[in-house]
Amino acid sequence: MTDTPYLAVDLARLDRNLQAVAELARNAHVDLRPHAKTHKTAELARRQIDSGAVGLTVATIGEAEAFAAAGFGDLFIAYPLWVTAHKGARLRALADRVSLRLAVDSVEGAVRLAAELSGAEVLVEVDSGQHRTGVAPESAGEVAVAAQSAGLKVVGVFTFPGHGYGPGHARRDAAAQEIAALSSAAEQLRDRGIEPRVRSGGSTPTIEFADSGVLTEIRPGVYPFYDAQQVELGVCGFDDVALTAVSTVVRRDGRRVVLDAGSKIIGADRPAWASGHGRILDEPAARIVALSEHHAVVEYPDEYVPSLGSTVRVVPNHVCTAVNLVDELVVGGGAGEGGEGEVATWRVVARGANS
């Protein structure tokens, strides 16, 4: 018996999601390199590899170290690191154990990386519209030449269409901008005699628009679990959600109940367009109207209100931040399919690996 609140995984739904995206990648003729920052667990990563993924994407050196220790041998750190001497030593140790791919998005960053890890395989990151990291597509060739001259092995370009997390046409528009940016950047490399054999992109909201004429690889993260953001964006339905925070009703007042799952279990992320601080899996019309550290206030429709002491499954807005709040996930054989099944626990091996 696990005390609430805890994060629970429906294994039947999870495996269905893994197979669906693996099939999407096969049909689009692109490699699948899922972003493991979402789940941070070795068991799920193994399921992704077994379903056809060519390797893993990670966000930090710490995540790469955790997955290397768990036996995964093909890793891409999809972030333009500023490599200090200490980080350089960590990267060299990793490169001795695994096939390691890194990212650059500036001449200075490329030179600094090469000083610590000469010969490293890199992709040049380009900005496709999110305006976070990434060089302008028309400058990708300059960065690539500098990286190659410094002693790095430039194998392509990548981007993250993070601005696809938005309502309306945002997903389709971001996917189109991704393709345009990667096409332009790839040409910049070719013009300088560097073949961009890897052209990597894709987020969970945009992969349905994957264009194999440009993309060679996609890196979705959220798709094994999905979350309330993906439901509200129309990427998936509630029947696809494979991770929830199991919580208990600790107070009931008319149509309003209070749960024992707050921001320290479901995370505090709430984009401006979201309809609440998360959703209720079994009652889509309910809304989480207030959130504190250890409590969620939920308003239910008139026809149904859970009783005091009953359990409720909360769908986090952003599953990546929720997973990073716990030490383990409680995994059931298929609660969403009508039975609890055998229960196991998966340790969140890369929890807190933020550097």
mmCIF file of C-alpha atoms in Angstrom:
data_model
loop_
_atom_site.group_PDB
_atom_site.id
_atom_site.type_symbol
_atom_site.label_atom_id
_atom_site.label_comp_id
_atom_site.label_asym_id
_atom_site.label_seq_id
_atom_site.Cartn_x
_atom_site.Cartn_y
_atom_site.Cartn_z
ATOM 1 C CA MET A 1 0.000 0.000 0.000
ATOM 2 C CA THR A 2 1.440 3.376 -1.038
ATOM 3 C CA ASP A 3 0.452 6.487 0.867
ATOM 4 C CA THR A 4 -0.850 9.393 -1.183
ATOM 5 C CA PRO A 5 0.225 11.463 -2.903
ATOM 6 C CA TYR A 6 2.391 9.536 -5.335
ATOM 7 C CA LEU A 7 2.990 9.398 -9.071
ATOM 8 C CA ALA A 8 1.490 6.343 -10.733
ATOM 9 C CA VAL A 9 2.179 4.973 -14.214
ATOM 10 C CA ASP A 10 -0.329 2.960 -16.235
ATOM 11 C CA LEU A 11 1.949 0.502 -18.023
ATOM 12 C CA ALA A 12 -0.598 -0.519 -20.659
ATOM 13 C CA ARG A 13 -1.115 3.075 -21.741
ATOM 14 C CA LEU A 14 2.601 3.787 -21.561
ATOM 15 C CA ASP A 15 3.499 0.916 -23.873
ATOM 16 C CA ARG A 16 0.720 1.903 -26.272
ATOM 17 C CA ASN A 17 2.126 5.437 -26.457
ATOM 18 C CA LEU A 18 5.655 4.149 -27.027
ATOM 19 C CA GLN A 19 4.557 1.924 -29.891
ATOM 20 C CA ALA A 20 2.469 4.671 -31.509
ATOM 21 C CA VAL A 21 5.348 7.163 -31.683
ATOM 22 C CA ALA A 22 7.831 4.487 -32.739
ATOM 23 C CA GLU A 23 5.494 3.637 -35.611
ATOM 24 C CA LEU A 24 5.118 7.329 -36.475
ATOM 25 C CA ALA A 25 8.909 7.633 -36.734
ATOM 26 C CA ARG A 26 9.192 4.506 -38.870
ATOM 27 C CA ASN A 27 6.458 5.710 -41.222
ATOM 28 C CA ALA A 28 8.114 9.134 -41.492
ATOM 29 C CA HIS A 29 11.517 7.494 -42.127
ATOM 30 C CA VAL A 30 13.209 9.408 -39.316
ATOM 31 C CA ASP A 31 15.235 8.216 -36.359
ATOM 32 C CA LEU A 32 13.634 8.415 -32.935
ATOM 33 C CA ARG A 33 15.912 9.780 -30.207
ATOM 34 C CA PRO A 34 13.509 10.503 -27.303
ATOM 35 C CA HIS A 35 14.287 13.084 -24.659
ATOM 36 C CA ALA A 36 14.827 11.247 -21.378
ATOM 37 C CA LYS A 37 14.544 14.414 -19.253
ATOM 38 C CA THR A 38 10.806 13.699 -19.117
ATOM 39 C CA HIS A 39 10.954 10.360 -17.334
ATOM 40 C CA LYS A 40 14.541 10.119 -15.975
ATOM 41 C CA THR A 41 14.121 6.362 -15.472
ATOM 42 C CA ALA A 42 16.225 3.491 -16.801
ATOM 43 C CA GLU A 43 13.269 1.121 -17.170
ATOM 44 C CA LEU A 44 11.350 3.460 -19.439
ATOM 45 C CA ALA A 45 14.448 4.336 -21.446
ATOM 46 C CA ARG A 46 15.006 0.626 -22.057
ATOM 47 C CA ARG A 47 11.432 0.296 -23.299
ATOM 48 C CA GLN A 48 12.054 3.195 -25.699
ATOM 49 C CA ILE A 49 15.192 1.574 -27.095
ATOM 50 C CA ASP A 50 13.403 -1.759 -27.397
ATOM 51 C CA SER A 51 10.574 -0.081 -29.338
ATOM 52 C CA GLY A 52 13.009 1.293 -31.915
ATOM 53 C CA ALA A 53 14.747 4.401 -30.543
ATOM 54 C CA VAL A 54 18.336 4.804 -31.790
ATOM 55 C CA GLY A 55 19.543 6.457 -28.587
ATOM 56 C CA LEU A 56 18.555 8.989 -25.966
ATOM 57 C CA THR A 57 18.491 12.758 -25.739
ATOM 58 C CA VAL A 58 19.327 14.360 -22.391
ATOM 59 C CA ALA A 59 19.451 17.922 -21.108
ATOM 60 C CA THR A 60 22.530 17.920 -18.863
ATOM 61 C CA ILE A 61 25.843 16.225 -18.243
ATOM 62 C CA GLY A 62 24.346 14.848 -15.032
ATOM 63 C CA GLU A 63 21.516 13.180 -16.917
ATOM 64 C CA ALA A 64 24.013 11.740 -19.386
ATOM 65 C CA GLU A 65 26.078 10.349 -16.498
ATOM 66 C CA ALA A 66 22.998 8.750 -14.940
ATOM 67 C CA PHE A 67 21.940 7.032 -18.155
ATOM 68 C CA ALA A 68 25.498 5.999 -19.005
ATOM 69 C CA ALA A 69 25.726 4.379 -15.569
ATOM 70 C CA ALA A 70 22.468 2.566 -16.338
ATOM 71 C CA GLY A 71 23.992 1.056 -19.480
ATOM 72 C CA PHE A 72 22.815 3.339 -22.293
ATOM 73 C CA GLY A 73 25.532 3.900 -24.864
ATOM 74 C CA ASP A 74 24.267 6.521 -27.360
ATOM 75 C CA LEU A 75 23.523 9.940 -25.856
ATOM 76 C CA PHE A 76 22.967 13.468 -27.176
ATOM 77 C CA ILE A 77 23.177 16.385 -24.750
ATOM 78 C CA ALA A 78 20.845 18.769 -26.580
ATOM 79 C CA TYR A 79 22.026 21.956 -24.932
ATOM 80 C CA PRO A 80 24.862 24.354 -25.849
ATOM 81 C CA LEU A 81 27.113 23.896 -22.822
ATOM 82 C CA TRP A 82 29.706 26.390 -21.643
ATOM 83 C CA VAL A 83 32.414 23.860 -20.876
ATOM 84 C CA THR A 84 34.564 24.633 -17.844
ATOM 85 C CA ALA A 85 37.598 22.537 -16.963
ATOM 86 C CA HIS A 86 35.533 20.472 -14.532
ATOM 87 C CA LYS A 87 32.726 19.917 -17.026
ATOM 88 C CA GLY A 88 35.359 19.037 -19.602
ATOM 89 C CA ALA A 89 36.683 16.287 -17.362
ATOM 90 C CA ARG A 90 33.179 14.908 -16.912
ATOM 91 C CA LEU A 91 32.562 14.984 -20.660
ATOM 92 C CA ARG A 92 35.838 13.184 -21.372
ATOM 93 C CA ALA A 93 34.894 10.481 -18.897
ATOM 94 C CA LEU A 94 31.533 10.121 -20.617
ATOM 95 C CA ALA A 95 33.070 10.027 -24.082
ATOM 96 C CA ASP A 96 35.250 7.109 -22.932
ATOM 97 C CA ARG A 97 32.107 5.125 -22.046
ATOM 98 C CA VAL A 98 29.451 6.048 -24.618
ATOM 99 C CA SER A 99 28.863 7.440 -28.087
ATOM 100 C CA LEU A 100 28.424 11.090 -27.126
ATOM 101 C CA ARG A 101 27.013 13.902 -29.239
ATOM 102 C CA LEU A 102 27.114 17.540 -28.072
ATOM 103 C CA ALA A 103 25.696 20.906 -29.099
ATOM 104 C CA VAL A 104 27.182 24.284 -30.006
ATOM 105 C CA ASP A 105 25.490 27.554 -30.893
ATOM 106 C CA SER A 106 28.346 30.072 -30.884
ATOM 107 C CA VAL A 107 31.903 30.371 -32.112
ATOM 108 C CA GLU A 108 33.107 31.012 -28.577
ATOM 109 C CA GLY A 109 31.249 28.019 -27.166
ATOM 110 C CA ALA A 110 32.642 25.769 -29.877
ATOM 111 C CA VAL A 111 36.222 26.886 -29.216
ATOM 112 C CA ARG A 112 35.769 26.360 -25.462
ATOM 113 C CA LEU A 113 34.351 22.857 -25.999
ATOM 114 C CA ALA A 114 37.155 21.914 -28.378
ATOM 115 C CA ALA A 115 39.742 22.997 -25.812
ATOM 116 C CA GLU A 116 38.369 20.400 -23.414
ATOM 117 C CA LEU A 117 37.185 17.652 -25.757
ATOM 118 C CA SER A 118 38.886 17.815 -29.137
ATOM 119 C CA GLY A 119 37.266 15.585 -31.736
ATOM 120 C CA ALA A 120 33.843 15.636 -30.106
ATOM 121 C CA GLU A 121 30.876 15.075 -32.401
ATOM 122 C CA VAL A 122 28.591 18.116 -32.436
ATOM 123 C CA LEU A 123 25.418 19.519 -33.915
ATOM 124 C CA VAL A 124 24.949 23.245 -34.445
ATOM 125 C CA GLU A 125 21.786 24.459 -32.724
ATOM 126 C CA VAL A 126 19.635 26.904 -34.673
ATOM 127 C CA ASP A 127 16.755 29.064 -33.462
ATOM 128 C CA SER A 128 13.541 28.151 -35.272
ATOM 129 C CA GLY A 129 11.319 30.639 -33.446
ATOM 130 C CA GLN A 130 11.407 29.941 -29.732
ATOM 131 C CA HIS A 131 14.185 32.519 -29.235
ATOM 132 C CA ARG A 132 15.914 30.707 -26.399
ATOM 133 C CA THR A 133 19.154 29.075 -27.510
ATOM 134 C CA GLY A 134 20.341 28.506 -31.037
ATOM 135 C CA VAL A 135 22.061 30.647 -33.641
ATOM 136 C CA ALA A 136 20.143 32.278 -36.504
ATOM 137 C CA PRO A 137 19.932 29.760 -39.388
ATOM 138 C CA GLU A 138 21.900 32.022 -41.704
ATOM 139 C CA SER A 139 24.802 32.011 -39.223
ATOM 140 C CA ALA A 140 24.932 28.228 -38.788
ATOM 141 C CA GLY A 141 27.697 27.864 -41.349
ATOM 142 C CA GLU A 142 29.933 30.323 -39.535
ATOM 143 C CA VAL A 143 29.569 28.404 -36.270
ATOM 144 C CA ALA A 144 30.089 25.078 -38.028
ATOM 145 C CA VAL A 145 33.317 26.235 -39.703
ATOM 146 C CA ALA A 146 34.627 27.610 -36.399
ATOM 147 C CA ALA A 147 33.774 24.364 -34.643
ATOM 148 C CA GLN A 148 35.448 22.266 -37.307
ATOM 149 C CA SER A 149 38.517 24.503 -37.370
ATOM 150 C CA ALA A 150 38.805 24.177 -33.591
ATOM 151 C CA GLY A 151 38.901 20.395 -33.862
ATOM 152 C CA LEU A 152 35.283 19.327 -33.454
ATOM 153 C CA LYS A 153 33.434 16.945 -35.768
ATOM 154 C CA VAL A 154 30.344 18.736 -37.111
ATOM 155 C CA VAL A 155 27.705 16.230 -38.231
ATOM 156 C CA GLY A 156 24.622 18.405 -38.610
ATOM 157 C CA VAL A 157 22.123 20.836 -37.170
ATOM 158 C CA PHE A 158 19.284 20.705 -34.689
ATOM 159 C CA THR A 159 16.528 22.857 -33.237
ATOM 160 C CA PHE A 160 13.764 22.727 -30.661
ATOM 161 C CA PRO A 161 10.351 24.053 -31.769
ATOM 162 C CA GLY A 162 9.319 24.845 -28.197
ATOM 163 C CA HIS A 163 6.993 27.621 -29.323
ATOM 164 C CA GLY A 164 4.719 24.842 -30.566
ATOM 165 C CA TYR A 165 3.375 24.687 -27.012
ATOM 166 C CA GLY A 166 0.464 26.973 -27.726
ATOM 167 C CA PRO A 167 -3.205 26.874 -28.754
ATOM 168 C CA GLY A 168 -4.642 27.276 -32.224
ATOM 169 C CA HIS A 169 -2.191 26.848 -35.096
ATOM 170 C CA ALA A 170 0.919 27.127 -32.914
ATOM 171 C CA ARG A 171 1.904 23.472 -33.313
ATOM 172 C CA ARG A 172 1.630 23.417 -37.096
ATOM 173 C CA ASP A 173 3.262 26.847 -37.453
ATOM 174 C CA ALA A 174 6.187 25.883 -35.217
ATOM 175 C CA ALA A 175 6.704 22.678 -37.203
ATOM 176 C CA ALA A 176 6.807 24.656 -40.445
ATOM 177 C CA GLN A 177 9.290 27.135 -38.962
ATOM 178 C CA GLU A 178 11.401 24.237 -37.731
ATOM 179 C CA ILE A 179 11.651 22.804 -41.239
ATOM 180 C CA ALA A 180 12.480 26.190 -42.737
ATOM 181 C CA ALA A 181 15.194 26.854 -40.153
ATOM 182 C CA LEU A 182 16.796 23.427 -40.513
ATOM 183 C CA SER A 183 16.676 23.634 -44.320
ATOM 184 C CA SER A 184 18.384 27.012 -44.295
ATOM 185 C CA ALA A 185 20.992 25.955 -41.750
ATOM 186 C CA ALA A 186 21.740 22.735 -43.630
ATOM 187 C CA GLU A 187 22.380 24.706 -46.807
ATOM 188 C CA GLN A 188 24.714 27.030 -44.915
ATOM 189 C CA LEU A 189 26.780 24.009 -43.865
ATOM 190 C CA ARG A 190 26.779 22.495 -47.360
ATOM 191 C CA ASP A 191 27.937 25.789 -48.836
ATOM 192 C CA ARG A 192 31.017 25.475 -46.629
ATOM 193 C CA GLY A 193 31.723 21.867 -47.501
ATOM 194 C CA ILE A 194 30.199 20.315 -44.362
ATOM 195 C CA GLU A 195 27.541 17.689 -44.935
ATOM 196 C CA PRO A 196 24.689 17.969 -42.373
ATOM 197 C CA ARG A 197 23.852 14.280 -42.265
ATOM 198 C CA VAL A 198 21.910 14.792 -39.019
ATOM 199 C CA ARG A 199 18.996 17.238 -39.068
ATOM 200 C CA SER A 200 17.300 16.874 -35.727
ATOM 201 C CA GLY A 201 14.120 18.429 -34.348
ATOM 202 C CA GLY A 202 10.719 17.609 -33.072
ATOM 203 C CA SER A 203 8.843 18.009 -29.827
ATOM 204 C CA THR A 204 5.817 16.005 -28.717
ATOM 205 C CA PRO A 205 3.362 18.699 -29.950
ATOM 206 C CA THR A 206 4.979 18.917 -33.395
ATOM 207 C CA ILE A 207 6.057 15.397 -34.356
ATOM 208 C CA GLU A 208 2.832 14.628 -36.212
ATOM 209 C CA PHE A 209 4.012 17.166 -38.800
ATOM 210 C CA ALA A 210 7.480 15.609 -39.163
ATOM 211 C CA ASP A 211 8.888 16.144 -42.661
ATOM 212 C CA SER A 212 11.338 13.416 -43.624
ATOM 213 C CA GLY A 213 12.453 15.485 -46.575
ATOM 214 C CA VAL A 214 14.372 17.643 -44.109
ATOM 215 C CA LEU A 215 14.350 15.922 -40.714
ATOM 216 C CA THR A 216 16.447 12.834 -40.143
ATOM 217 C CA GLU A 217 15.684 12.576 -36.411
ATOM 218 C CA ILE A 218 12.986 13.549 -33.902
ATOM 219 C CA ARG A 219 13.434 14.084 -30.144
ATOM 220 C CA PRO A 220 10.014 14.092 -28.409
ATOM 221 C CA GLY A 221 10.014 13.810 -24.628
ATOM 222 C CA VAL A 222 6.516 13.915 -23.135
ATOM 223 C CA TYR A 223 4.848 11.280 -25.320
ATOM 224 C CA PRO A 224 5.306 8.204 -23.064
ATOM 225 C CA PHE A 225 3.184 9.806 -20.333
ATOM 226 C CA TYR A 226 1.499 12.835 -21.916
ATOM 227 C CA ASP A 227 0.075 15.472 -19.561
ATOM 228 C CA ALA A 228 -2.635 18.112 -19.190
ATOM 229 C CA GLN A 229 -0.852 20.510 -21.546
ATOM 230 C CA GLN A 230 -0.854 17.913 -24.311
ATOM 231 C CA VAL A 231 -4.547 17.181 -23.735
ATOM 232 C CA GLU A 232 -5.462 20.855 -23.958
ATOM 233 C CA LEU A 233 -3.340 21.319 -27.088
ATOM 234 C CA GLY A 234 -5.165 18.443 -28.775
ATOM 235 C CA VAL A 235 -2.055 16.271 -29.043
ATOM 236 C CA CYS A 236 -3.697 13.408 -27.128
ATOM 237 C CA GLY A 237 -6.821 12.506 -25.202
ATOM 238 C CA PHE A 238 -7.354 11.669 -21.561
ATOM 239 C CA ASP A 239 -7.322 7.984 -22.541
ATOM 240 C CA ASP A 240 -3.681 8.389 -23.566
ATOM 241 C CA VAL A 241 -2.471 9.881 -20.270
ATOM 242 C CA ALA A 242 -0.214 7.306 -18.593
ATOM 243 C CA LEU A 243 1.019 9.200 -15.510
ATOM 244 C CA THR A 244 -1.095 10.697 -12.743
ATOM 245 C CA ALA A 245 -0.653 11.893 -9.202
ATOM 246 C CA VAL A 246 -2.820 9.674 -7.007
ATOM 247 C CA SER A 247 -4.221 11.838 -4.226
ATOM 248 C CA THR A 248 -6.799 11.743 -1.441
ATOM 249 C CA VAL A 249 -9.762 14.030 -0.817
ATOM 250 C CA VAL A 250 -8.999 15.608 2.551
ATOM 251 C CA ARG A 251 -11.843 18.143 2.570
ATOM 252 C CA ARG A 252 -15.194 18.464 0.816
ATOM 253 C CA ASP A 253 -17.380 21.545 0.731
ATOM 254 C CA GLY A 254 -20.245 21.367 -1.732
ATOM 255 C CA ARG A 255 -18.801 21.090 -5.243
ATOM 256 C CA ARG A 256 -15.328 22.023 -4.031
ATOM 257 C CA VAL A 257 -12.833 19.478 -2.682
ATOM 258 C CA VAL A 258 -9.273 19.728 -1.436
ATOM 259 C CA LEU A 259 -6.701 17.085 -2.391
ATOM 260 C CA ASP A 260 -3.433 16.229 -0.665
ATOM 261 C CA ALA A 261 -1.454 16.725 -3.919
ATOM 262 C CA GLY A 262 0.011 20.202 -4.350
ATOM 263 C CA SER A 263 2.824 21.816 -6.310
ATOM 264 C CA LYS A 264 5.407 19.580 -4.594
ATOM 265 C CA ILE A 265 3.986 16.525 -6.349
ATOM 266 C CA ILE A 266 2.380 17.802 -9.589
ATOM 267 C CA GLY A 267 4.616 20.834 -10.206
ATOM 268 C CA ALA A 268 3.620 24.474 -10.426
ATOM 269 C CA ASP A 269 3.751 25.027 -14.203
ATOM 270 C CA ARG A 270 0.687 26.698 -15.677
ATOM 271 C CA PRO A 271 0.877 28.337 -19.104
ATOM 272 C CA ALA A 272 -1.410 31.308 -19.671
ATOM 273 C CA TRP A 273 -3.706 29.316 -21.948
ATOM 274 C CA ALA A 274 -4.178 26.355 -19.546
ATOM 275 C CA SER A 275 -7.601 25.946 -17.958
ATOM 276 C CA GLY A 276 -6.245 25.142 -14.500
ATOM 277 C CA HIS A 277 -3.312 23.886 -12.444
ATOM 278 C CA GLY A 278 -3.744 20.389 -13.864
ATOM 279 C CA ARG A 279 -6.709 18.180 -14.763
ATOM 280 C CA ILE A 280 -8.648 15.323 -13.168
ATOM 281 C CA LEU A 281 -8.284 12.146 -15.207
ATOM 282 C CA ASP A 282 -11.697 10.688 -14.423
ATOM 283 C CA GLU A 283 -13.671 13.962 -14.571
ATOM 284 C CA PRO A 284 -12.612 16.182 -17.488
ATOM 285 C CA ALA A 285 -15.136 18.866 -16.528
ATOM 286 C CA ALA A 286 -13.496 19.421 -13.118
ATOM 287 C CA ARG A 287 -10.920 22.190 -12.721
ATOM 288 C CA ILE A 288 -8.038 22.697 -10.268
ATOM 289 C CA VAL A 289 -8.695 26.317 -9.336
ATOM 290 C CA ALA A 290 -6.009 26.820 -6.677
ATOM 291 C CA LEU A 291 -2.703 25.179 -5.874
ATOM 292 C CA SER A 292 -0.418 25.383 -2.860
ATOM 293 C CA GLU A 293 2.576 23.294 -1.865
ATOM 294 C CA HIS A 294 0.617 20.338 -0.477
ATOM 295 C CA HIS A 295 -2.981 20.938 -1.548
ATOM 296 C CA ALA A 296 -5.032 21.317 -4.710
ATOM 297 C CA VAL A 297 -8.489 22.885 -4.680
ATOM 298 C CA VAL A 298 -10.786 21.301 -7.252
ATOM 299 C CA GLU A 299 -14.206 22.449 -8.396
ATOM 300 C CA TYR A 300 -16.436 19.672 -9.730
ATOM 301 C CA PRO A 301 -19.561 19.842 -11.880
ATOM 302 C CA ASP A 302 -22.900 19.359 -10.125
ATOM 303 C CA GLU A 303 -23.415 15.758 -11.156
ATOM 304 C CA TYR A 304 -20.399 14.266 -9.405
ATOM 305 C CA VAL A 305 -18.235 15.145 -6.405
ATOM 306 C CA PRO A 306 -15.858 12.570 -4.837
ATOM 307 C CA SER A 307 -16.387 11.688 -1.217
ATOM 308 C CA LEU A 308 -14.102 12.530 1.679
ATOM 309 C CA GLY A 309 -11.274 9.992 1.841
ATOM 310 C CA SER A 310 -11.638 8.814 -1.753
ATOM 311 C CA THR A 311 -8.718 8.842 -4.197
ATOM 312 C CA VAL A 312 -8.461 11.076 -7.247
ATOM 313 C CA ARG A 313 -6.015 10.880 -10.165
ATOM 314 C CA VAL A 314 -4.543 14.264 -11.085
ATOM 315 C CA VAL A 315 -2.953 14.879 -14.480
ATOM 316 C CA PRO A 316 -0.044 17.334 -14.075
ATOM 317 C CA ASN A 317 0.175 20.234 -16.479
ATOM 318 C CA HIS A 318 3.839 19.476 -17.178
ATOM 319 C CA VAL A 319 4.872 15.899 -16.521
ATOM 320 C CA CYS A 320 8.632 16.579 -16.794
ATOM 321 C CA THR A 321 8.681 18.795 -13.706
ATOM 322 C CA ALA A 322 6.395 16.451 -11.782
ATOM 323 C CA VAL A 323 8.665 13.436 -12.291
ATOM 324 C CA ASN A 324 11.681 15.399 -11.087
ATOM 325 C CA LEU A 325 9.929 15.910 -7.730
ATOM 326 C CA VAL A 326 9.828 12.236 -6.728
ATOM 327 C CA ASP A 327 12.309 9.441 -6.006
ATOM 328 C CA GLU A 328 10.267 6.728 -7.677
ATOM 329 C CA LEU A 329 7.267 6.017 -9.864
ATOM 330 C CA VAL A 330 4.657 3.436 -8.900
ATOM 331 C CA VAL A 331 3.961 1.333 -11.978
ATOM 332 C CA GLY A 332 0.794 -0.705 -12.437
ATOM 333 C CA GLY A 333 -0.046 -3.276 -15.074
ATOM 334 C CA GLY A 334 -2.929 -1.364 -16.572
ATOM 335 C CA ALA A 335 -5.221 0.606 -14.282
ATOM 336 C CA GLY A 336 -6.546 2.520 -17.253
ATOM 337 C CA GLU A 337 -7.707 -0.709 -18.851
ATOM 338 C CA GLY A 338 -9.840 -1.781 -15.924
ATOM 339 C CA GLY A 339 -7.407 -3.581 -13.631
ATOM 340 C CA GLU A 340 -4.611 -2.567 -11.296
ATOM 341 C CA GLY A 341 -2.271 -5.331 -12.419
ATOM 342 C CA GLU A 342 1.062 -6.105 -10.784
ATOM 343 C CA VAL A 343 2.681 -3.099 -9.084
ATOM 344 C CA ALA A 344 6.372 -2.245 -9.288
ATOM 345 C CA THR A 345 8.491 0.830 -8.642
ATOM 346 C CA TRP A 346 10.872 2.567 -11.009
ATOM 347 C CA ARG A 347 13.591 4.708 -9.479
ATOM 348 C CA VAL A 348 14.005 8.186 -10.971
ATOM 349 C CA VAL A 349 17.726 7.718 -11.564
ATOM 350 C CA ALA A 350 18.362 11.185 -13.027
ATOM 351 C CA ARG A 351 16.307 13.114 -10.498
ATOM 352 C CA GLY A 352 17.955 16.439 -9.687
ATOM 353 C CA ALA A 353 20.748 15.883 -12.230
ATOM 354 C CA ASN A 354 20.599 19.512 -13.287
ATOM 355 C CA SER A 355 24.271 20.229 -13.985
#
